[in-house]
């Protein structure tokens, strides 16, 4: 198991656009982040030693398995080998535990006693609840109401781990607008965290430090592929905000930029219901529904966009991480959008062929991998970021023919992004 995280920041060759302070904030915005997480977000240091306390927790489930999915290859008529990196074999059922453990450690060391978060499908909330149990912190989770209704056992598992769980909108904060969105759940968590001593807001996916923590996925995959003597020319992951895709893909990019290996295609697969990378704009936008946090340069469909309920679950977020957005802008990341029927069908095919039930988010990645496996020349690596054992209602609806694709409406996208300040479009090479 790797003993260090690897940052891609030293290998970009450009600076990320700075965050902007929103106009309604009274003075500079305080992030409340532990100093080490701030350092991990901005430093050009490449390797970061994983704290021993976090390593001890990682050892309970890492390294995670990688295998060649030969049965899935036959199922989707792949022309090249498809390798799967599976992150669903821990108590949270997803890759989210990799950063949850690290963040809980740093918040505990900073003197925080309670962390508060928002979660979409519940994987992040479950991971943070588990990490708080491991490090002795209180945990409060605001979960997208529609997802909590569809996946009640996610709430059960979080409560089993000691967390307090609220359906969002909860009635506990001033926020009520924003529909069935992760931005609203995050906004409620931000407001709630500000209202209590010893509380801190904790985010799971889009920040540089969370993507850094997830680099264990790609670093392990590189070693495992090398041990197999296997080569891939495409690395695939699903994108909500970006930690799963960043974790599997960016170590390959860092390795190439450091002169250690050839370049590979980095393919981000998103939901057609929230198509920020394929139909959004590169602009400054809010990461939550309060509008009080820093505005980040991201590919976005607008934080005010009304996201329909769908089985894209954790992918139901309006923007992509600023790091991945910058890489997309500079042409280092490709992106495709997949509908929920294609995603769930890919998940079904994977379940019957490989005997592993993937989460709907991972179904999107598998659908993208199936497409790539018919185009690539050497091989495809895909991250199955979590299991779908608590998402079986989605598969029930697929089998009953009740799943509809909900592509984002063009007029609604235009309206939601009309007021955003565009990042200077002085770069070329976007694919």
Short mmCIF file of C-alpha atoms in Angstrom, two decimals:
data_model
loop_
_atom_site.label_atom_id
_atom_site.label_comp_id
_atom_site.label_asym_id
_atom_site.label_seq_id
_atom_site.Cartn_x
_atom_site.Cartn_y
_atom_site.Cartn_z
CA UNK A 1 0.00 0.00 0.00
CA UNK A 2 1.28 3.44 -0.90
CA UNK A 3 2.53 5.53 2.04
CA UNK A 4 2.15 8.90 0.30
CA UNK A 5 -0.33 10.87 -1.78
CA UNK A 6 0.80 12.36 -5.11
CA UNK A 7 -0.26 15.86 -6.16
CA UNK A 8 -0.74 16.77 -9.81
CA UNK A 9 -0.41 20.52 -9.12
CA UNK A 10 3.38 20.64 -9.79
CA UNK A 11 2.80 19.10 -13.20
CA UNK A 12 0.09 21.38 -14.58
CA UNK A 13 2.37 24.05 -16.02
CA UNK A 14 -0.12 26.80 -15.14
CA UNK A 15 -1.80 28.32 -12.09
CA UNK A 16 -5.40 27.65 -11.20
CA UNK A 17 -7.60 30.76 -11.39
CA UNK A 18 -7.90 32.30 -7.91
CA UNK A 19 -11.17 32.04 -5.98
CA UNK A 20 -13.33 35.16 -5.80
CA UNK A 21 -15.02 36.58 -2.70
CA UNK A 22 -18.78 36.82 -3.33
CA UNK A 23 -20.23 40.33 -3.30
CA UNK A 24 -22.65 39.58 -0.45
CA UNK A 25 -19.90 38.43 1.92
CA UNK A 26 -18.88 40.94 4.58
CA UNK A 27 -15.11 40.89 4.20
CA UNK A 28 -12.88 37.95 3.31
CA UNK A 29 -14.47 34.52 3.47
CA UNK A 30 -13.10 32.25 6.20
CA UNK A 31 -12.82 28.65 5.08
CA UNK A 32 -12.30 27.19 8.55
CA UNK A 33 -10.01 24.56 7.02
CA UNK A 34 -7.22 22.98 9.03
CA UNK A 35 -3.92 24.49 7.90
CA UNK A 36 -2.60 21.21 6.51
CA UNK A 37 -5.61 20.92 4.15
CA UNK A 38 -4.97 24.47 2.99
CA UNK A 39 -1.34 23.57 2.27
CA UNK A 40 -2.43 20.48 0.34
CA UNK A 41 -4.71 22.64 -1.78
CA UNK A 42 -2.16 25.25 -2.88
CA UNK A 43 1.35 23.88 -2.47
CA UNK A 44 3.42 22.68 -5.44
CA UNK A 45 4.85 19.91 -3.29
CA UNK A 46 4.40 16.63 -5.15
CA UNK A 47 4.48 13.87 -2.51
CA UNK A 48 2.68 14.06 0.84
CA UNK A 49 3.32 11.47 3.54
CA UNK A 50 0.08 9.90 4.75
CA UNK A 51 -0.18 10.26 8.56
CA UNK A 52 0.38 6.98 10.38
CA UNK A 53 -3.05 7.19 12.01
CA UNK A 54 -4.65 7.40 8.55
CA UNK A 55 -2.43 4.64 7.17
CA UNK A 56 -3.61 2.39 10.01
CA UNK A 57 -7.23 2.97 8.93
CA UNK A 58 -6.41 2.51 5.25
CA UNK A 59 -4.87 -0.88 6.00
CA UNK A 60 -8.32 -2.16 6.97
CA UNK A 61 -9.41 -2.12 3.31
CA UNK A 62 -6.47 -1.09 1.11
CA UNK A 63 -5.04 -1.98 -1.31
CA UNK A 64 -8.30 -2.44 -3.20
CA UNK A 65 -8.62 -5.05 -5.95
CA UNK A 66 -7.93 -4.59 -9.65
CA UNK A 67 -8.86 -7.25 -12.19
CA UNK A 68 -9.34 -7.74 -15.89
CA UNK A 69 -13.10 -7.86 -16.52
CA UNK A 70 -13.05 -10.46 -19.29
CA UNK A 71 -16.73 -11.37 -18.93
CA UNK A 72 -17.74 -7.71 -19.13
CA UNK A 73 -15.51 -7.35 -22.20
CA UNK A 74 -17.55 -10.03 -23.95
CA UNK A 75 -20.80 -8.47 -22.77
CA UNK A 76 -20.02 -5.09 -24.38
CA UNK A 77 -18.05 -6.34 -27.42
CA UNK A 78 -14.83 -4.71 -26.24
CA UNK A 79 -11.92 -4.66 -28.68
CA UNK A 80 -9.31 -4.27 -25.92
CA UNK A 81 -8.85 -5.45 -22.33
CA UNK A 82 -10.92 -3.65 -19.67
CA UNK A 83 -9.38 -3.43 -16.20
CA UNK A 84 -11.51 -2.56 -13.17
CA UNK A 85 -10.31 -0.82 -10.02
CA UNK A 86 -12.94 -1.52 -7.35
CA UNK A 87 -13.44 0.87 -4.43
CA UNK A 88 -16.66 -0.54 -2.96
CA UNK A 89 -15.21 -2.96 -0.42
CA UNK A 90 -15.26 -0.80 2.71
CA UNK A 91 -17.98 0.11 5.20
CA UNK A 92 -19.03 3.22 3.26
CA UNK A 93 -19.25 1.20 0.05
CA UNK A 94 -17.30 3.77 -1.95
CA UNK A 95 -14.04 5.59 -2.60
CA UNK A 96 -15.20 8.45 -0.35
CA UNK A 97 -13.65 6.87 2.73
CA UNK A 98 -10.15 7.64 1.39
CA UNK A 99 -10.55 11.39 1.99
CA UNK A 100 -13.06 11.13 4.84
CA UNK A 101 -10.46 9.43 7.05
CA UNK A 102 -7.80 11.98 6.17
CA UNK A 103 -10.09 14.94 6.77
CA UNK A 104 -11.43 13.61 10.06
CA UNK A 105 -7.84 13.18 11.25
CA UNK A 106 -6.89 16.77 10.35
CA UNK A 107 -10.08 18.31 11.79
CA UNK A 108 -9.63 16.36 15.03
CA UNK A 109 -6.03 17.55 15.29
CA UNK A 110 -7.23 21.13 14.72
CA UNK A 111 -9.53 20.92 17.77
CA UNK A 112 -12.86 20.50 15.96
CA UNK A 113 -15.41 18.36 17.81
CA UNK A 114 -18.22 18.11 15.23
CA UNK A 115 -18.08 18.03 11.42
CA UNK A 116 -21.09 18.87 9.27
CA UNK A 117 -21.58 17.96 5.64
CA UNK A 118 -24.01 17.62 2.75
CA UNK A 119 -24.34 14.42 0.74
CA UNK A 120 -26.14 13.43 -2.44
CA UNK A 121 -26.58 9.67 -2.74
CA UNK A 122 -25.17 9.13 0.75
CA UNK A 123 -21.76 7.60 0.07
CA UNK A 124 -19.91 10.69 1.30
CA UNK A 125 -22.14 11.06 4.34
CA UNK A 126 -21.60 7.39 5.20
CA UNK A 127 -17.85 7.70 4.71
CA UNK A 128 -17.63 10.76 6.93
CA UNK A 129 -19.79 9.09 9.59
CA UNK A 130 -17.39 6.13 9.58
CA UNK A 131 -14.33 8.39 9.73
CA UNK A 132 -15.80 10.34 12.63
CA UNK A 133 -16.45 7.08 14.47
CA UNK A 134 -12.82 6.12 13.87
CA UNK A 135 -11.42 9.41 15.19
CA UNK A 136 -13.98 10.29 17.88
CA UNK A 137 -15.84 13.21 16.27
CA UNK A 138 -19.54 14.05 16.16
CA UNK A 139 -21.02 14.01 12.66
CA UNK A 140 -24.09 15.77 11.23
CA UNK A 141 -25.23 15.03 7.67
CA UNK A 142 -27.71 16.85 5.43
CA UNK A 143 -28.72 14.41 2.68
CA UNK A 144 -30.63 15.29 -0.49
CA UNK A 145 -34.22 14.48 0.46
CA UNK A 146 -35.11 12.58 -2.69
CA UNK A 147 -32.03 10.39 -2.35
CA UNK A 148 -32.75 9.69 1.31
CA UNK A 149 -36.28 8.61 0.43
CA UNK A 150 -34.98 6.35 -2.35
CA UNK A 151 -32.12 4.99 -0.24
CA UNK A 152 -33.38 4.91 3.36
CA UNK A 153 -30.75 2.39 4.42
CA UNK A 154 -28.03 4.94 3.70
CA UNK A 155 -29.56 6.95 6.53
CA UNK A 156 -29.75 3.81 8.66
CA UNK A 157 -26.05 3.10 8.15
CA UNK A 158 -25.03 6.67 8.97
CA UNK A 159 -27.09 6.59 12.16
CA UNK A 160 -25.61 3.18 13.04
CA UNK A 161 -22.18 4.83 12.83
CA UNK A 162 -23.30 7.56 15.23
CA UNK A 163 -24.18 10.38 12.81
CA UNK A 164 -27.23 12.65 12.94
CA UNK A 165 -28.99 12.68 9.56
CA UNK A 166 -31.37 15.33 8.18
CA UNK A 167 -33.27 15.21 4.88
CA UNK A 168 -32.62 18.37 2.85
CA UNK A 169 -34.42 20.74 2.77
CA UNK A 170 -34.57 20.17 6.50
CA UNK A 171 -36.37 23.16 7.99
CA UNK A 172 -33.39 23.66 10.33
CA UNK A 173 -31.84 26.44 8.24
CA UNK A 174 -32.99 29.48 6.32
CA UNK A 175 -32.54 27.66 3.00
CA UNK A 176 -35.56 26.18 1.27
CA UNK A 177 -34.98 26.89 -2.42
CA UNK A 178 -32.88 24.70 -4.67
CA UNK A 179 -35.03 21.62 -5.09
CA UNK A 180 -33.60 18.15 -4.97
CA UNK A 181 -29.98 19.24 -5.23
CA UNK A 182 -26.65 18.60 -3.59
CA UNK A 183 -25.98 22.35 -3.70
CA UNK A 184 -28.92 22.87 -1.31
CA UNK A 185 -27.78 20.11 1.04
CA UNK A 186 -24.27 21.59 1.09
CA UNK A 187 -25.70 25.06 1.66
CA UNK A 188 -27.68 23.84 4.67
CA UNK A 189 -24.58 22.15 6.06
CA UNK A 190 -22.55 25.35 5.65
CA UNK A 191 -25.16 27.42 7.48
CA UNK A 192 -25.64 24.86 10.25
CA UNK A 193 -21.90 24.52 10.81
CA UNK A 194 -21.58 28.27 11.37
CA UNK A 195 -24.14 28.16 14.14
CA UNK A 196 -22.34 26.08 16.74
CA UNK A 197 -19.12 26.11 18.75
CA UNK A 198 -16.61 23.48 17.72
CA UNK A 199 -18.39 22.73 14.45
CA UNK A 200 -16.79 22.79 11.02
CA UNK A 201 -18.12 22.23 7.52
CA UNK A 202 -16.45 19.36 5.67
CA UNK A 203 -16.65 18.72 1.92
CA UNK A 204 -16.02 15.43 0.21
CA UNK A 205 -15.29 15.77 -3.46
CA UNK A 206 -14.27 18.86 -5.35
CA UNK A 207 -11.46 20.44 -3.36
CA UNK A 208 -7.81 19.96 -4.24
CA UNK A 209 -7.02 18.24 -0.96
CA UNK A 210 -9.79 15.66 -1.38
CA UNK A 211 -8.57 14.86 -4.89
CA UNK A 212 -5.04 14.54 -3.47
CA UNK A 213 -6.23 12.01 -0.87
CA UNK A 214 -7.94 10.00 -3.60
CA UNK A 215 -4.65 9.62 -5.49
CA UNK A 216 -4.18 6.35 -3.60
CA UNK A 217 -6.58 4.82 -6.16
CA UNK A 218 -4.51 5.68 -9.22
CA UNK A 219 -1.17 5.03 -7.51
CA UNK A 220 -2.27 1.52 -6.56
CA UNK A 221 -3.72 0.93 -10.03
CA UNK A 222 -0.41 1.88 -11.68
CA UNK A 223 1.48 -0.62 -9.51
CA UNK A 224 -1.13 -3.33 -10.10
CA UNK A 225 -1.15 -2.85 -13.88
CA UNK A 226 2.65 -2.90 -13.91
CA UNK A 227 2.62 -6.13 -11.92
CA UNK A 228 0.29 -7.65 -14.53
CA UNK A 229 2.40 -6.35 -17.41
CA UNK A 230 -0.76 -4.64 -18.66
CA UNK A 231 -1.04 -1.42 -20.67
CA UNK A 232 -3.95 0.98 -20.97
CA UNK A 233 -4.40 4.02 -23.16
CA UNK A 234 -7.65 5.25 -21.57
CA UNK A 235 -8.51 5.86 -17.90
CA UNK A 236 -12.21 6.32 -17.08
CA UNK A 237 -14.08 7.62 -14.05
CA UNK A 238 -17.46 9.15 -13.33
CA UNK A 239 -17.68 12.82 -12.33
CA UNK A 240 -19.95 14.45 -9.80
CA UNK A 241 -17.55 17.09 -8.55
CA UNK A 242 -14.49 15.05 -9.37
CA UNK A 243 -12.74 13.13 -6.59
CA UNK A 244 -13.31 9.64 -8.00
CA UNK A 245 -12.18 10.62 -11.49
CA UNK A 246 -9.30 12.67 -10.10
CA UNK A 247 -8.20 9.81 -7.88
CA UNK A 248 -8.00 7.23 -10.66
CA UNK A 249 -6.83 9.51 -13.50
CA UNK A 250 -4.53 12.23 -12.21
CA UNK A 251 -1.68 9.96 -11.01
CA UNK A 252 -1.44 8.78 -14.63
CA UNK A 253 -1.25 12.41 -15.78
CA UNK A 254 1.41 13.23 -13.16
CA UNK A 255 3.44 10.19 -14.19
CA UNK A 256 3.34 11.26 -17.84
CA UNK A 257 4.21 14.89 -17.08
CA UNK A 258 7.14 13.73 -14.93
CA UNK A 259 8.51 11.81 -17.92
CA UNK A 260 7.86 8.41 -16.39
CA UNK A 261 5.33 7.07 -18.93
CA UNK A 262 3.42 7.81 -22.10
CA UNK A 263 0.28 9.93 -22.04
CA UNK A 264 -3.11 8.25 -21.68
CA UNK A 265 -6.57 9.57 -22.44
CA UNK A 266 -8.37 10.78 -19.31
CA UNK A 267 -12.11 10.29 -19.86
CA UNK A 268 -14.58 11.89 -17.44
CA UNK A 269 -18.13 10.50 -17.63
CA UNK A 270 -20.95 12.67 -16.33
CA UNK A 271 -24.73 12.49 -16.18
CA UNK A 272 -26.68 13.94 -19.09
CA UNK A 273 -28.98 15.48 -16.45
CA UNK A 274 -26.07 17.58 -15.07
CA UNK A 275 -23.73 18.00 -18.05
CA UNK A 276 -21.29 20.58 -16.73
CA UNK A 277 -18.21 19.37 -18.60
CA UNK A 278 -19.98 18.81 -21.92
CA UNK A 279 -22.62 21.57 -21.97
CA UNK A 280 -21.70 23.93 -19.14
CA UNK A 281 -19.65 27.14 -19.20
CA UNK A 282 -16.21 27.78 -17.70
CA UNK A 283 -17.11 30.49 -15.23
CA UNK A 284 -16.98 31.60 -11.62
CA UNK A 285 -19.82 30.04 -9.65
CA UNK A 286 -20.88 29.16 -6.12
CA UNK A 287 -20.27 25.67 -4.81
CA UNK A 288 -23.35 25.74 -2.56
CA UNK A 289 -26.80 27.28 -2.31
CA UNK A 290 -25.91 29.90 0.32
CA UNK A 291 -23.87 31.99 -2.11
CA UNK A 292 -21.61 33.03 0.77
CA UNK A 293 -18.58 30.84 0.10
CA UNK A 294 -15.79 31.62 -2.35
CA UNK A 295 -16.69 31.54 -6.02
CA UNK A 296 -14.53 29.06 -7.92
CA UNK A 297 -13.58 28.83 -11.58
CA UNK A 298 -15.41 25.73 -12.76
CA UNK A 299 -17.32 24.17 -15.58
CA UNK A 300 -20.86 24.74 -14.38
CA UNK A 301 -24.49 24.55 -15.43
CA UNK A 302 -25.27 27.15 -12.75
CA UNK A 303 -25.78 26.71 -9.03
CA UNK A 304 -29.37 27.89 -9.54
CA UNK A 305 -30.09 25.19 -12.12
CA UNK A 306 -33.02 23.01 -11.03
CA UNK A 307 -31.63 19.49 -11.17
CA UNK A 308 -34.28 16.82 -11.79
CA UNK A 309 -34.46 13.73 -9.60
CA UNK A 310 -32.60 10.88 -11.28
CA UNK A 311 -30.57 7.79 -10.59
CA UNK A 312 -27.37 9.67 -11.35
CA UNK A 313 -27.31 10.16 -7.57
CA UNK A 314 -23.91 11.49 -6.47
CA UNK A 315 -23.28 12.90 -9.96
CA UNK A 316 -26.14 15.35 -9.43
CA UNK A 317 -23.97 18.41 -8.82
CA UNK A 318 -23.95 21.57 -10.91
CA UNK A 319 -20.18 22.08 -11.19
CA UNK A 320 -16.90 20.24 -11.62
CA UNK A 321 -13.89 20.69 -9.34
CA UNK A 322 -11.76 23.70 -10.19
CA UNK A 323 -8.71 21.47 -10.74
CA UNK A 324 -10.50 19.20 -13.20
CA UNK A 325 -12.19 22.18 -14.83
CA UNK A 326 -8.83 23.82 -15.47
CA UNK A 327 -7.46 20.60 -16.91
CA UNK A 328 -10.52 20.31 -19.13
CA UNK A 329 -10.02 23.91 -20.26
CA UNK A 330 -6.40 23.15 -21.13
CA UNK A 331 -7.34 20.05 -23.10
CA UNK A 332 -5.98 17.41 -20.70
CA UNK A 333 -9.38 15.86 -19.90
CA UNK A 334 -12.01 14.52 -22.29
CA UNK A 335 -15.66 14.26 -21.25
CA UNK A 336 -18.83 12.47 -22.32
CA UNK A 337 -22.36 12.61 -20.91
CA UNK A 338 -24.37 9.42 -20.34
CA UNK A 339 -28.10 9.01 -19.69
CA UNK A 340 -29.33 7.08 -16.69
CA UNK A 341 -30.80 4.25 -18.78
CA UNK A 342 -27.46 3.60 -20.49
CA UNK A 343 -25.68 3.89 -17.13
CA UNK A 344 -27.97 1.49 -15.29
CA UNK A 345 -27.91 -0.95 -18.20
CA UNK A 346 -24.11 -0.90 -18.10
CA UNK A 347 -24.36 -1.56 -14.37
CA UNK A 348 -26.73 -4.47 -15.01
CA UNK A 349 -24.37 -5.93 -17.61
CA UNK A 350 -21.46 -5.62 -15.18
CA UNK A 351 -23.46 -7.30 -12.41
CA UNK A 352 -24.45 -10.32 -14.48
CA UNK A 353 -21.00 -10.71 -16.05
CA UNK A 354 -18.61 -9.83 -13.19
CA UNK A 355 -20.97 -10.60 -10.28
CA UNK A 356 -20.45 -7.19 -8.67
CA UNK A 357 -23.34 -4.74 -8.38
CA UNK A 358 -22.02 -1.23 -9.15
CA UNK A 359 -23.48 2.01 -7.85
CA UNK A 360 -25.40 4.06 -10.45
CA UNK A 361 -22.54 6.57 -10.49
CA UNK A 362 -20.17 3.74 -11.40
CA UNK A 363 -22.65 2.62 -14.05
CA UNK A 364 -21.95 5.88 -15.83
CA UNK A 365 -18.22 5.12 -15.76
CA UNK A 366 -18.83 1.60 -17.03
CA UNK A 367 -20.96 2.94 -19.89
CA UNK A 368 -18.12 5.28 -20.80
CA UNK A 369 -15.63 2.43 -20.52
CA UNK A 370 -17.75 0.26 -22.80
CA UNK A 371 -17.69 3.01 -25.42
CA UNK A 372 -13.95 3.51 -24.98
CA UNK A 373 -13.26 -0.22 -25.22
CA UNK A 374 -14.62 -0.18 -28.76
CA UNK A 375 -12.31 2.72 -29.70
CA UNK A 376 -9.07 2.21 -27.74
CA UNK A 377 -6.04 0.37 -29.11
CA UNK A 378 -4.35 -0.97 -25.95
CA UNK A 379 -6.67 -1.16 -22.97
CA UNK A 380 -9.11 0.66 -20.69
CA UNK A 381 -8.94 1.18 -16.93
CA UNK A 382 -12.20 2.12 -15.20
CA UNK A 383 -12.86 2.95 -11.57
CA UNK A 384 -15.94 1.29 -10.11
CA UNK A 385 -16.15 3.78 -7.29
CA UNK A 386 -18.73 1.99 -5.16
CA UNK A 387 -21.22 -0.85 -4.82
CA UNK A 388 -24.92 -0.58 -5.61
CA UNK A 389 -26.37 -2.83 -2.93
CA UNK A 390 -28.24 0.16 -1.45
CA UNK A 391 -29.35 1.30 -4.93
CA UNK A 392 -31.34 -1.75 -5.94
CA UNK A 393 -34.55 0.27 -6.31
CA UNK A 394 -32.93 1.97 -9.32
CA UNK A 395 -32.24 -1.41 -10.91
CA UNK A 396 -35.79 -2.52 -10.10
CA UNK A 397 -37.09 0.46 -12.04
CA UNK A 398 -34.73 -0.31 -14.93
CA UNK A 399 -36.00 -3.89 -15.14
CA UNK A 400 -39.59 -2.64 -15.00
CA UNK A 401 -38.96 -0.23 -17.88
CA UNK A 402 -39.67 2.80 -15.69
CA UNK A 403 -36.37 4.67 -16.10
CA UNK A 404 -36.48 7.79 -18.28
CA UNK A 405 -33.58 9.86 -19.49
CA UNK A 406 -33.76 13.50 -18.41
CA UNK A 407 -31.38 15.48 -20.57
CA UNK A 408 -30.86 19.03 -19.33
CA UNK A 409 -33.05 21.59 -21.11
CA UNK A 410 -31.06 24.02 -23.25
CA UNK A 411 -33.14 27.07 -22.28
CA UNK A 412 -32.86 26.22 -18.57
CA UNK A 413 -29.09 25.83 -18.89
CA UNK A 414 -28.81 29.20 -20.63
CA UNK A 415 -30.90 30.89 -17.95
CA UNK A 416 -28.94 29.36 -15.06
CA UNK A 417 -25.56 30.38 -16.49
CA UNK A 418 -26.52 33.75 -17.97
CA UNK A 419 -25.29 35.81 -15.02
CA UNK A 420 -22.02 33.98 -14.43
CA UNK A 421 -18.68 35.69 -14.93
CA UNK A 422 -16.78 33.72 -17.56
CA UNK A 423 -13.17 32.76 -17.03
CA UNK A 424 -11.05 34.50 -19.64
CA UNK A 425 -11.28 32.35 -22.76
CA UNK A 426 -7.70 32.90 -23.86
CA UNK A 427 -6.72 29.24 -24.07
CA UNK A 428 -7.31 26.70 -26.81
CA UNK A 429 -7.27 22.95 -27.07
CA UNK A 430 -10.57 22.08 -25.36
CA UNK A 431 -11.83 18.79 -26.78
#
